[in-house]
Short mmCIF file of C-alpha atoms in Angstrom, two decimals:
data_model
loop_
_atom_site.label_atom_id
_atom_site.label_comp_id
_atom_site.label_asym_id
_atom_site.label_seq_id
_atom_site.Cartn_x
_atom_site.Cartn_y
_atom_site.Cartn_z
CA MET W 166 161.69 137.80 166.69
CA ARG W 167 159.69 134.91 167.32
CA CYS W 168 156.68 133.02 165.42
CA LEU W 169 153.26 134.68 166.85
CA SER W 170 151.70 131.68 166.61
CA CYS W 171 154.13 128.87 168.38
CA ARG W 172 156.73 131.26 170.17
CA LYS W 173 159.82 129.55 168.44
CA TRP W 174 162.62 131.40 166.67
CA SER W 175 161.36 132.59 162.95
CA LEU W 176 162.43 134.95 160.76
CA GLN W 177 158.94 135.57 159.68
CA VAL W 178 155.33 136.71 162.04
CA ILE W 179 154.67 133.09 161.62
CA CYS W 180 156.86 130.36 161.05
CA ARG W 181 156.76 127.64 158.36
CA SER W 182 156.07 124.75 160.29
CA CYS W 183 152.81 127.12 161.43
CA HIS W 184 151.81 128.43 158.01
CA GLU W 185 152.16 124.82 156.73
CA GLN W 186 150.58 122.50 159.32
CA LEU W 187 148.19 124.72 161.40
CA LEU W 188 146.89 127.71 159.03
CA ILE W 189 145.83 126.01 156.35
CA PRO W 190 142.48 127.78 155.16
CA THR W 191 139.37 126.26 154.77
CA VAL W 192 137.19 128.24 152.23
CA SER W 193 133.80 128.13 152.64
CA THR W 194 130.82 130.15 150.91
CA ARG W 195 127.30 131.37 152.51
CA LYS W 196 124.98 134.08 151.14
CA VAL W 197 124.11 137.64 152.71
CA GLY W 198 120.75 138.56 150.67
CA SER W 199 122.10 137.80 146.85
CA LEU W 200 125.85 138.47 147.87
CA ASP W 201 128.09 135.10 147.89
CA VAL W 202 130.56 135.59 151.05
CA VAL W 203 133.52 133.41 150.98
CA SER W 204 135.90 133.00 153.80
CA LEU W 205 139.30 131.67 153.89
CA PHE W 206 139.12 130.65 157.80
CA ARG W 207 136.71 129.81 160.48
CA TYR W 208 136.97 132.82 162.95
CA ARG W 209 137.90 130.09 165.44
CA ASN W 210 141.03 129.12 163.89
CA ILE W 211 142.50 132.23 163.67
CA GLU W 212 140.71 134.15 166.82
CA PRO W 213 143.99 135.64 168.43
CA PHE W 214 145.72 136.78 165.11
CA LEU W 215 141.93 138.72 164.46
CA LEU W 216 141.54 139.98 167.59
CA SER W 217 144.97 141.57 167.31
CA LYS W 218 144.41 143.71 164.44
CA HIS W 219 144.48 147.07 166.03
CA THR W 220 148.32 146.53 167.34
CA PRO W 221 151.94 146.82 165.64
CA ALA W 222 151.91 143.27 166.53
CA GLY W 223 148.53 142.87 164.24
CA TYR W 224 149.83 144.84 161.01
CA ARG W 225 153.02 142.15 160.82
CA LEU W 226 149.78 139.94 161.13
CA PHE W 227 147.28 141.67 158.52
CA ARG W 228 150.03 141.44 156.17
CA TYR W 229 151.34 137.92 156.69
CA PHE W 230 147.26 136.98 155.83
CA GLY W 231 147.02 139.13 152.62
CA ARG W 232 150.58 137.72 151.57
CA ARG W 233 149.78 134.48 151.82
CA HIS W 234 146.00 133.88 151.88
CA ILE W 235 144.12 137.03 149.84
CA ALA W 236 146.83 136.97 147.25
CA PRO W 237 146.91 133.70 145.81
CA PHE W 238 142.96 133.17 146.26
CA LEU W 239 142.73 136.22 144.00
CA GLU W 240 145.32 135.41 141.66
CA ALA W 241 143.76 131.86 141.14
CA PHE W 242 140.11 133.83 140.92
CA ALA W 243 141.70 136.42 138.36
CA GLU W 244 142.37 134.10 135.99
CA GLY W 245 139.28 133.48 134.66
CA LEU W 246 138.19 137.31 134.55
CA GLU W 247 137.19 138.31 131.54
CA ALA W 248 137.96 142.42 132.31
CA PRO W 249 139.70 143.40 134.79
CA ALA W 250 138.01 144.43 138.51
CA ARG W 251 138.69 146.37 140.94
CA ILE W 252 138.87 145.13 144.75
CA ILE W 253 136.75 147.60 147.28
CA ALA W 254 137.73 147.42 151.53
CA VAL W 255 134.99 147.59 153.61
CA ASP W 256 135.89 151.18 155.76
CA GLU W 257 139.18 151.46 155.33
CA ARG W 258 139.76 153.98 158.32
CA PRO W 259 143.16 153.58 160.15
CA ARG W 260 143.33 152.73 163.78
CA GLY W 261 146.06 151.96 165.45
CA GLY W 262 148.05 153.69 162.85
CA TYR W 263 147.05 151.68 160.07
CA SER W 264 143.45 150.17 158.42
CA HIS W 265 143.75 146.36 158.50
CA THR W 266 141.42 145.83 155.26
CA ALA W 267 143.36 148.35 153.16
CA LEU W 268 146.31 146.35 153.96
CA LEU W 269 144.37 143.08 152.71
CA ALA W 270 143.45 144.81 149.50
CA ARG W 271 147.08 146.32 149.01
CA TYR W 272 147.76 142.37 148.64
CA GLY W 273 144.94 141.62 146.87
CA ALA W 274 146.22 143.64 144.07
CA VAL W 275 147.60 140.91 141.59
CA SER W 276 146.95 141.10 137.50
CA GLY W 277 143.50 141.73 136.81
CA LEU W 278 142.59 143.28 140.56
CA THR W 279 143.41 146.69 141.30
CA PRO W 280 142.41 148.04 144.68
CA LEU W 281 139.87 151.26 144.74
CA HIS W 282 141.14 152.71 148.14
CA GLY W 283 138.95 155.02 150.40
CA VAL W 284 136.05 154.73 148.33
CA LEU W 285 133.89 153.75 150.74
CA PRO W 286 134.07 155.10 154.21
CA ALA W 287 131.50 154.48 156.96
CA ALA W 288 129.86 157.61 158.16
CA ASN W 289 129.06 155.62 161.83
CA GLN W 290 132.07 154.56 163.44
CA VAL W 291 130.18 151.98 165.85
CA HIS W 292 131.85 149.25 167.05
CA TYR W 293 129.85 145.89 166.98
CA VAL W 294 132.23 143.68 168.57
CA GLY W 295 130.31 141.40 170.87
CA ARG W 296 126.71 143.17 169.56
CA SER W 297 123.56 141.31 168.54
CA LEU W 298 122.10 141.09 165.07
CA GLN W 299 119.33 143.60 166.25
CA PHE W 300 122.01 146.26 167.26
CA ARG W 301 123.82 145.95 164.59
CA LEU W 302 120.28 146.62 162.31
CA GLU W 303 119.43 149.30 164.41
CA ASN W 304 122.62 151.24 164.07
CA PRO W 305 123.90 150.57 160.38
CA ARG W 306 127.58 151.50 159.42
CA ASP W 307 125.81 154.06 157.13
CA PHE W 308 128.15 153.30 154.16
CA HIS W 309 128.81 156.29 151.04
CA TYR W 310 130.51 155.10 147.73
CA ASN W 311 132.44 157.76 146.12
CA GLY W 312 134.15 155.65 143.69
CA PRO W 313 133.19 154.92 139.75
CA SER W 314 130.31 153.13 138.70
CA GLY W 315 130.29 150.43 135.95
CA ILE W 316 132.99 148.52 137.50
CA ASP W 317 132.66 145.00 138.63
CA ALA W 318 134.35 144.37 142.07
CA VAL W 319 135.57 142.22 145.18
CA LEU W 320 134.05 143.17 148.22
CA LEU W 321 136.87 142.53 151.36
CA ASP W 322 136.51 142.86 155.02
CA ASP W 323 138.07 140.80 157.74
CA ILE W 324 135.47 139.00 158.86
CA ILE W 325 131.14 137.91 158.70
CA THR W 326 129.71 137.81 161.58
CA THR W 327 125.93 138.57 160.78
CA GLY W 328 126.11 139.28 157.51
CA SER W 329 124.96 143.28 158.49
CA THR W 330 128.09 145.19 157.63
CA LEU W 331 128.81 143.31 154.21
CA GLY W 332 124.92 143.55 153.00
CA GLU W 333 124.75 146.93 153.82
CA ALA W 334 128.03 147.71 151.74
CA HIS W 335 126.67 145.53 149.14
CA ARG W 336 123.76 147.44 148.38
CA VAL W 337 125.07 150.61 148.75
CA LEU W 338 127.65 149.41 145.64
CA ARG W 339 124.78 147.94 143.64
CA GLU W 340 123.09 151.55 143.83
CA ASN W 341 126.05 153.39 142.79
CA GLY W 342 126.51 150.95 139.17
CA VAL W 343 128.99 148.84 141.00
CA ASN W 344 128.68 144.71 139.80
CA VAL W 345 129.93 143.21 143.36
CA LEU W 346 131.18 139.65 141.65
CA PHE W 347 131.49 138.70 144.86
CA ALA W 348 132.96 139.24 149.51
CA LEU W 349 136.03 137.71 150.73
CA THR W 350 136.69 137.67 154.56
CA LEU W 351 139.34 136.11 156.38
CA ALA W 352 137.33 134.63 158.44
CA ASP W 353 133.65 133.34 158.87
CA ALA W 354 132.50 133.49 162.56
CA ARG W 355 130.08 131.22 162.37
#
């Protein structure tokens, strides 16, 4: 197999050299309302990988990002937890044979953090790629929460662009008695 970054022969989807030299997280935080959103990368640094999310190569890449970046970040975070918390991924509906957010949540399962799969589906399957903030506000995702209340959770998505999706998900979770500790994304498009 070849490294999907440099195209050199590799037993891994991303070779060791690219992992160590190119895919170094640049952690940033921004606010969406009262929600802290932590992003591990700048969108432009991993854009080709993110655009492949609904392809067979995308499955392997999201597994890589889950194992190599989401898991270590959440493991470090979980060390400071006083009580167990859950991971809630935004709209885990499968496309292209798998759900990229569910896959990230699966690899985020570390001591003290457990995924709750399929509890935050979106009734509106509108696609926001390339759309304006106005379009996003006029066409909300219409999330419905069907999980337990009275829990602490980390909200997980792949990209934050305008923050409308995470803001809406946060509001729905709060209304249903979920204390969202923060949101985590792979990339910030800003």
